[in-house]
Short mmCIF file of C-alpha atoms in Angstrom, two decimals:
data_model
loop_
_atom_site.label_atom_id
_atom_site.label_comp_id
_atom_site.label_asym_id
_atom_site.label_seq_id
_atom_site.Cartn_x
_atom_site.Cartn_y
_atom_site.Cartn_z
CA MET A 1 -10.83 -12.25 8.70
CA PRO A 2 -9.20 -13.78 5.17
CA ASP A 3 -5.37 -13.10 5.08
CA THR A 4 -5.48 -12.18 1.30
CA MET A 5 -7.37 -9.13 0.41
CA PRO A 6 -9.45 -9.22 -3.04
CA GLY A 7 -9.72 -6.10 -4.65
CA THR A 8 -9.34 -2.96 -2.51
CA MET A 9 -11.93 -4.05 0.50
CA MET A 10 -10.72 -5.54 3.87
CA ALA A 11 -13.00 -7.87 5.45
CA MET A 12 -12.59 -6.10 8.75
CA ASP A 13 -12.03 -2.52 9.67
CA TRP A 14 -8.19 -2.78 10.42
CA THR A 15 -6.32 0.48 10.73
CA LEU A 16 -3.79 1.42 8.34
CA ASP A 17 -1.09 0.34 10.58
CA THR A 18 -2.18 -2.72 10.66
CA ILE A 19 -2.90 -2.94 6.92
CA ALA A 20 0.45 -2.08 6.24
CA VAL A 21 1.72 -5.09 7.92
CA THR A 22 -0.96 -7.52 6.58
CA ALA A 23 -2.33 -6.46 3.29
CA GLY A 24 -0.71 -8.52 0.08
CA ARG A 25 -0.10 -11.62 2.32
CA PRO A 26 -0.65 -15.04 0.70
CA SER A 27 -3.95 -16.89 2.04
CA ARG A 28 -3.09 -19.10 5.17
CA SER A 29 -2.70 -22.95 5.21
CA PRO A 30 -0.81 -25.31 6.71
CA ASP A 31 2.91 -24.77 5.51
CA ALA A 32 2.06 -21.83 3.29
CA PRO A 33 4.90 -19.00 3.61
CA LEU A 34 3.47 -15.80 5.52
CA ASN A 35 5.22 -13.57 2.96
CA PRO A 36 4.47 -14.00 -0.92
CA PRO A 37 7.76 -15.27 -2.54
CA ILE A 38 9.52 -13.60 -5.60
CA THR A 39 8.23 -14.97 -8.75
CA MET A 40 10.71 -14.69 -11.39
CA ALA A 41 9.12 -15.45 -14.74
CA SER A 42 9.04 -13.96 -18.10
CA THR A 43 7.04 -16.69 -19.12
CA TYR A 44 3.90 -18.46 -18.23
CA VAL A 45 1.83 -21.71 -19.00
CA ALA A 46 -0.90 -20.37 -21.77
CA GLU A 47 -4.65 -20.23 -20.58
CA GLY A 48 -4.57 -18.53 -17.44
CA GLU A 49 -4.65 -14.83 -16.36
CA VAL A 50 -1.29 -13.78 -17.01
CA GLU A 51 0.22 -15.07 -20.20
CA TYR A 52 3.17 -13.33 -19.92
CA GLY A 53 5.75 -11.49 -17.76
CA ARG A 54 4.82 -7.96 -19.23
CA TYR A 55 1.51 -8.44 -18.25
CA GLY A 56 1.45 -9.13 -14.81
CA ASN A 57 3.35 -10.68 -11.81
CA PRO A 58 2.05 -12.44 -8.60
CA THR A 59 4.58 -10.64 -6.80
CA TRP A 60 3.82 -7.28 -8.39
CA SER A 61 0.41 -7.96 -7.58
CA ALA A 62 1.19 -8.53 -3.65
CA PHE A 63 2.84 -5.03 -3.29
CA GLU A 64 -0.04 -3.45 -5.55
CA THR A 65 -2.57 -4.79 -3.33
CA ALA A 66 -0.98 -3.52 -0.10
CA VAL A 67 -0.68 0.15 -1.47
CA GLY A 68 -4.38 -0.03 -3.13
CA ALA A 69 -5.45 -1.10 0.46
CA LEU A 70 -3.67 2.04 2.14
CA GLU A 71 -4.64 4.58 -0.20
CA GLY A 72 -8.05 2.85 -1.01
CA GLY A 73 -8.26 2.11 -4.50
CA ARG A 74 -6.57 -0.13 -7.01
CA ALA A 75 -3.09 -0.25 -7.74
CA LEU A 76 -0.29 -0.59 -10.69
CA ALA A 77 3.24 -0.62 -10.17
CA TYR A 78 5.76 0.57 -12.42
CA ALA A 79 9.83 0.59 -13.07
CA SER A 80 10.11 3.85 -11.11
CA GLY A 81 8.28 7.07 -9.80
CA LEU A 82 8.78 8.69 -13.02
CA ALA A 83 7.20 5.82 -15.25
CA ALA A 84 4.44 5.90 -13.20
CA VAL A 85 3.95 9.82 -13.84
CA ALA A 86 4.59 9.19 -17.26
CA ALA A 87 2.04 6.82 -17.62
CA VAL A 88 -0.72 9.25 -15.62
CA LEU A 89 0.51 11.94 -18.38
CA ASP A 90 0.07 9.57 -21.22
CA LEU A 91 -3.83 9.57 -20.49
CA VAL A 92 -3.84 13.38 -21.70
CA ALA A 93 -4.38 13.50 -25.39
CA PRO A 94 -2.60 15.89 -27.65
CA GLY A 95 -3.29 19.33 -27.88
CA GLU A 96 -5.09 19.46 -24.24
CA HIS A 97 -4.20 21.46 -21.20
CA VAL A 98 -2.65 20.28 -18.04
CA VAL A 99 -2.24 22.59 -14.90
CA ALA A 100 0.60 21.69 -12.47
CA PRO A 101 1.99 23.13 -9.58
CA ARG A 102 5.14 25.61 -9.99
CA HIS A 103 6.70 23.78 -7.58
CA CYS A 104 7.02 20.18 -7.60
CA TYR A 105 9.43 17.26 -8.44
CA ASN A 106 11.65 18.42 -11.14
CA GLY A 107 11.20 15.17 -12.82
CA THR A 108 7.48 15.89 -13.48
CA LEU A 109 8.06 19.71 -14.36
CA ALA A 110 10.63 18.24 -16.80
CA GLN A 111 8.43 15.73 -18.48
CA LEU A 112 5.64 18.58 -19.02
CA ALA A 113 8.49 20.88 -20.19
CA THR A 114 9.05 18.31 -22.96
CA LEU A 115 5.62 17.42 -23.80
CA GLU A 116 4.77 21.04 -24.31
CA GLN A 117 7.95 21.86 -26.20
CA ARG A 118 6.97 18.58 -28.45
CA GLY A 119 3.19 20.40 -28.81
CA HIS A 120 1.53 17.68 -27.21
CA VAL A 121 0.04 19.39 -24.49
CA ARG A 122 -0.45 22.86 -23.15
CA VAL A 123 0.58 23.61 -19.50
CA THR A 124 -0.12 25.91 -16.81
CA LEU A 125 2.18 26.20 -13.74
CA VAL A 126 0.38 27.58 -10.40
CA ASP A 127 0.98 28.41 -7.13
CA VAL A 128 -0.86 25.22 -5.28
CA GLU A 129 -1.29 27.18 -2.16
CA ASN A 130 -3.64 29.83 -4.08
CA THR A 131 -6.65 27.74 -4.44
CA ASN A 132 -8.64 30.52 -6.62
CA ALA A 133 -5.37 30.65 -8.78
CA VAL A 134 -5.51 27.24 -9.43
CA VAL A 135 -9.35 27.06 -10.28
CA GLY A 136 -8.97 30.09 -12.53
CA ALA A 137 -6.45 28.52 -14.36
CA PHE A 138 -8.97 25.64 -15.76
CA THR A 139 -9.98 25.95 -19.40
CA GLU A 140 -12.39 24.30 -21.40
CA ASP A 141 -10.06 21.98 -22.90
CA THR A 142 -7.99 21.31 -19.22
CA ALA A 143 -7.58 17.41 -19.29
CA LEU A 144 -5.66 16.78 -16.12
CA VAL A 145 -5.21 18.76 -12.87
CA TRP A 146 -1.96 17.55 -11.46
CA LEU A 147 -0.81 18.42 -7.55
CA GLU A 148 1.48 18.07 -5.02
CA SER A 149 0.78 18.52 -1.45
CA PRO A 150 3.21 19.06 0.34
CA THR A 151 5.15 20.30 -2.74
CA ASN A 152 8.82 19.46 -3.46
CA PRO A 153 11.04 20.90 -2.38
CA MET A 154 8.95 23.85 -0.81
CA LEU A 155 6.78 21.92 1.27
CA GLU A 156 3.44 24.49 0.24
CA ILE A 157 0.15 22.81 0.86
CA ALA A 158 -2.66 22.38 -1.23
CA ASP A 159 -6.51 22.19 -0.37
CA VAL A 160 -6.85 18.99 -2.11
CA SER A 161 -10.39 18.51 -1.36
CA ALA A 162 -11.79 22.04 -2.63
CA LEU A 163 -9.50 21.41 -5.65
CA ALA A 164 -10.94 18.16 -6.21
CA ARG A 165 -14.34 19.40 -5.73
CA ALA A 166 -14.06 22.39 -8.30
CA ALA A 167 -12.32 20.22 -10.73
CA ARG A 168 -15.16 17.72 -10.69
CA GLN A 169 -17.73 19.89 -11.07
CA ALA A 170 -16.07 21.01 -14.48
CA GLY A 171 -15.35 17.56 -15.58
CA ILE A 172 -11.64 17.67 -14.90
CA PRO A 173 -9.44 14.48 -13.37
CA VAL A 174 -6.91 15.42 -10.54
CA ALA A 175 -3.79 13.47 -9.97
CA VAL A 176 -2.10 14.05 -6.33
CA ASP A 177 1.51 13.05 -6.05
CA ASN A 178 1.70 11.83 -2.80
CA THR A 179 4.94 10.49 -2.24
CA PHE A 180 5.63 13.36 0.79
CA ALA A 181 2.72 12.74 2.84
CA THR A 182 2.29 8.74 2.21
CA PRO A 183 -1.43 7.08 2.87
CA LEU A 184 -0.76 7.07 6.48
CA LEU A 185 -1.02 11.43 6.52
CA GLN A 186 -2.79 12.17 3.70
CA ARG A 187 -5.44 10.00 1.55
CA PRO A 188 -6.17 11.94 -1.81
CA LEU A 189 -8.90 9.60 -3.12
CA ASP A 190 -10.59 10.03 0.12
CA LEU A 191 -10.70 14.21 -0.47
CA GLY A 192 -11.87 13.58 -3.84
CA ALA A 193 -8.76 13.08 -6.14
CA ASP A 194 -9.47 10.84 -9.09
CA VAL A 195 -5.41 9.15 -9.11
CA VAL A 196 -2.88 9.18 -6.71
CA VAL A 197 1.09 8.81 -7.53
CA HIS A 198 3.94 7.90 -5.76
CA SER A 199 7.68 7.45 -6.06
CA ALA A 200 7.85 3.93 -4.07
CA THR A 201 11.27 4.74 -4.23
CA LYS A 202 11.01 6.71 -1.02
CA TYR A 203 8.68 6.38 1.87
CA LEU A 204 6.34 2.95 0.84
CA SER A 205 9.73 1.17 0.48
CA GLY A 206 11.83 3.32 2.62
CA HIS A 207 15.55 1.77 2.44
CA SER A 208 17.02 3.62 -0.62
CA ASP A 209 17.73 0.22 -2.40
CA LEU A 210 15.27 0.43 -5.39
CA LEU A 211 13.39 2.06 -8.11
CA LEU A 212 9.86 1.72 -8.32
CA GLY A 213 6.61 3.66 -8.89
CA ILE A 214 2.86 3.21 -8.18
CA VAL A 215 -0.30 4.52 -9.08
CA VAL A 216 -3.60 4.30 -7.50
CA THR A 217 -7.25 4.75 -8.35
CA ARG A 218 -11.06 3.91 -7.76
CA ARG A 219 -11.82 4.81 -11.66
CA GLU A 220 -11.89 1.47 -13.44
CA ASP A 221 -11.97 3.28 -16.51
CA LEU A 222 -8.31 4.79 -15.44
CA TRP A 223 -7.18 1.69 -14.24
CA ALA A 224 -7.86 -0.13 -17.53
CA ALA A 225 -6.49 2.53 -19.46
CA LEU A 226 -3.22 3.04 -17.17
CA GLU A 227 -3.20 -0.91 -17.41
CA ASP A 228 -3.29 -1.06 -20.75
CA ARG A 229 -0.37 1.55 -21.27
CA ARG A 230 1.78 -0.21 -19.23
CA ARG A 231 1.37 -3.30 -21.24
CA ALA A 232 2.26 -1.46 -24.34
CA LEU A 233 4.74 0.51 -22.86
CA GLY A 234 6.57 -2.15 -20.86
CA SER A 235 7.12 0.23 -17.98
CA VAL A 236 6.97 -2.72 -15.36
CA PRO A 237 8.67 -3.37 -12.06
CA GLY A 238 11.12 -6.13 -11.46
CA ALA A 239 10.00 -8.53 -9.14
CA PHE A 240 12.64 -8.41 -6.80
CA GLU A 241 12.02 -4.75 -6.62
CA ALA A 242 8.62 -5.37 -5.68
CA TRP A 243 9.25 -8.06 -3.11
CA LEU A 244 11.57 -5.28 -1.40
CA ALA A 245 9.24 -2.77 -1.39
CA LEU A 246 6.27 -4.47 0.34
CA ARG A 247 9.06 -5.70 2.87
CA GLY A 248 9.65 -2.06 3.32
CA LEU A 249 6.20 -1.12 3.49
CA ARG A 250 5.92 -3.46 6.40
CA THR A 251 7.39 -0.92 8.84
CA LEU A 252 6.19 2.15 7.36
CA HIS A 253 3.96 3.19 10.37
CA LEU A 254 6.82 3.03 12.75
CA ARG A 255 9.30 5.39 10.21
CA ILE A 256 6.86 7.66 9.80
CA GLU A 257 6.19 8.13 13.35
CA ARG A 258 9.86 8.40 14.39
CA SER A 259 10.86 10.28 11.44
CA GLN A 260 8.07 12.72 11.59
CA SER A 261 8.49 13.22 15.50
CA SER A 262 12.31 13.95 14.81
CA ALA A 263 11.03 16.14 12.01
CA ALA A 264 9.05 18.58 14.47
CA THR A 265 11.72 18.66 16.75
CA LEU A 266 14.55 19.55 14.11
CA ALA A 267 11.93 22.35 12.44
CA GLU A 268 11.73 24.51 15.68
CA ARG A 269 15.60 23.90 16.63
CA LEU A 270 16.51 25.01 12.83
CA ALA A 271 14.07 28.05 13.37
CA ASP A 272 15.84 29.36 16.47
CA HIS A 273 19.40 29.20 14.74
CA PRO A 274 21.38 32.05 13.28
CA ALA A 275 22.31 30.39 10.08
CA VAL A 276 18.99 29.90 9.26
CA ALA A 277 16.93 32.54 7.74
CA GLN A 278 13.86 30.63 6.93
CA VAL A 279 12.30 26.86 7.84
CA ARG A 280 9.44 25.62 5.76
CA TYR A 281 7.66 22.82 7.60
CA PRO A 282 4.04 22.10 7.29
CA GLY A 283 3.29 20.58 10.46
CA PHE A 284 3.55 16.79 9.74
CA GLY A 285 5.67 14.65 7.58
CA SER A 286 9.27 14.06 7.58
CA MET A 287 10.24 16.68 5.31
CA ILE A 288 11.72 20.00 6.13
CA ALA A 289 13.10 23.09 3.85
CA PHE A 290 15.59 25.78 5.12
CA GLU A 291 17.25 28.61 3.79
CA LEU A 292 20.19 29.68 4.79
CA SER A 293 20.86 33.29 5.88
CA ALA A 294 24.26 33.64 3.95
CA GLY A 295 22.81 31.78 0.58
CA GLY A 296 23.76 28.91 -1.86
CA ASP A 297 27.40 28.82 -0.80
CA ALA A 298 26.85 28.47 2.66
CA ALA A 299 24.07 25.76 1.90
CA ASP A 300 26.53 23.95 -0.17
CA THR A 301 29.05 23.92 2.67
CA VAL A 302 26.17 22.57 5.12
CA CYS A 303 25.55 19.66 3.04
CA ARG A 304 29.06 19.09 2.41
CA SER A 305 29.86 19.34 6.25
CA THR A 306 27.40 17.23 7.90
CA ARG A 307 28.79 13.71 8.87
CA LEU A 308 25.73 11.94 9.98
CA CYS A 309 23.12 13.08 7.31
CA ALA A 310 24.27 12.08 4.09
CA TYR A 311 24.45 14.37 1.27
CA ALA A 312 22.20 12.96 -1.69
CA THR A 313 19.28 13.61 -3.59
CA SER A 314 16.91 10.94 -2.68
CA LEU A 315 14.48 10.91 0.33
CA GLY A 316 12.21 9.05 2.31
CA GLY A 317 14.52 6.41 3.54
CA VAL A 318 15.86 5.45 6.96
CA GLU A 319 18.95 7.44 6.71
CA THR A 320 18.55 11.41 6.89
CA THR A 321 19.32 13.03 3.94
CA LEU A 322 19.89 16.52 2.67
CA GLU A 323 20.90 18.69 -0.34
CA ARG A 324 20.85 22.42 -1.57
CA ARG A 325 18.12 21.77 -4.47
CA ARG A 326 19.21 24.55 -6.60
CA ARG A 327 22.28 22.74 -7.41
CA TRP A 328 20.36 20.92 -10.01
CA PRO A 329 19.63 23.18 -13.55
CA GLY A 330 16.12 22.15 -13.60
CA GLU A 331 14.91 23.49 -10.24
CA PRO A 332 12.53 26.42 -10.65
CA SER A 333 14.37 29.80 -10.48
CA THR A 334 11.42 30.27 -7.65
CA VAL A 335 13.34 28.10 -5.17
CA PRO A 336 15.97 29.79 -2.93
CA ASP A 337 19.42 29.52 -3.80
CA GLY A 338 20.11 28.87 -0.37
CA LEU A 339 17.07 26.31 0.28
CA VAL A 340 18.30 22.85 1.79
CA ARG A 341 15.83 20.12 1.41
CA LEU A 342 15.86 17.74 4.42
CA SER A 343 14.66 14.48 4.60
CA VAL A 344 14.96 13.11 8.16
CA GLY A 345 15.30 9.56 8.91
CA ILE A 346 15.14 7.45 11.79
CA GLU A 347 18.64 8.27 13.71
CA ASP A 348 18.27 9.72 17.23
CA VAL A 349 17.46 13.22 17.15
CA GLU A 350 19.81 14.27 19.50
CA ASP A 351 22.57 12.88 17.08
CA LEU A 352 20.87 14.62 13.85
CA TRP A 353 20.85 17.71 15.66
CA ARG A 354 24.33 18.04 17.01
CA ASP A 355 25.42 17.14 13.14
CA LEU A 356 23.26 19.65 11.59
CA ASP A 357 24.22 22.28 14.62
CA GLN A 358 27.93 21.48 13.90
CA ALA A 359 27.57 22.00 10.00
CA LEU A 360 25.37 25.04 10.20
CA ARG A 361 28.38 26.69 12.55
CA ALA A 362 30.79 25.48 9.44
CA ALA A 363 28.94 27.70 7.09
#
């Protein structure tokens, strides 16, 4: 098998675990590095394929090749997850309609709200678990269906395949934020979606040390439009961030295996805890949301009382983090005040449980 992966196709039918380790590496030759080097350049010699630092970088390309292989498409990296979201939303023409989840990343909701306030788009927010309601929100001028599954922070599950099929019949492109599931647990392009978006800050890089976003598609027209807008708007990643993200991606399968196993154990124990009113866990992945019986103040106490779990707003790293989501003013009012979002890391599960249990007892 060639060690480079041109486009999105592998020369052999490797598993996704192996692709995570092998994709995006330089071709093998004597004394060649196994890992792509960091290319720190804003200027390139003329008459080549790159020309200028805003147009491309070999380190970005290596990361894009790897993520594209995992998702089964062609990828473009961006400066952050929200930059990737903005790039996709920028494809919606003025006055057109967007269907999006009532519960999803609040940065996405904030972007949609701002666009709507400025009169650029019209937005209908829906319950993504209700397939009929989502399809019923389609109109003649719907230009994009935006999905998250599982949703942030309520962990609702959309029937991506059914929604993509209905949208395709209506001629509407579908974008799926796949940050929580990762391509190891869900491949939206295989389910009929047109675009996949990740905050690569989270699981793909996995070490809470960079900001990065990525978009993947199989449609050449969408890839070309997104690449054109990235050039024009300059929302490009740093070479060092792309290199770090690719290094983190090499252990994605190991991190997901460990954190998902621990999440299943913790979800079961949390459901039996007297301080917990409800646990939301979709049965896969490493994210849990649980509601405190005593409400928001108790949830804040839990977050401040943990000693191992970090009280922090991000997720998807090797360390376990938690927070009460309604502490953010932009979080939808339909998110329960006492809901805690828990991102399970790769620490020992018994240590995590002892920490959570003592914090719940403190509340």
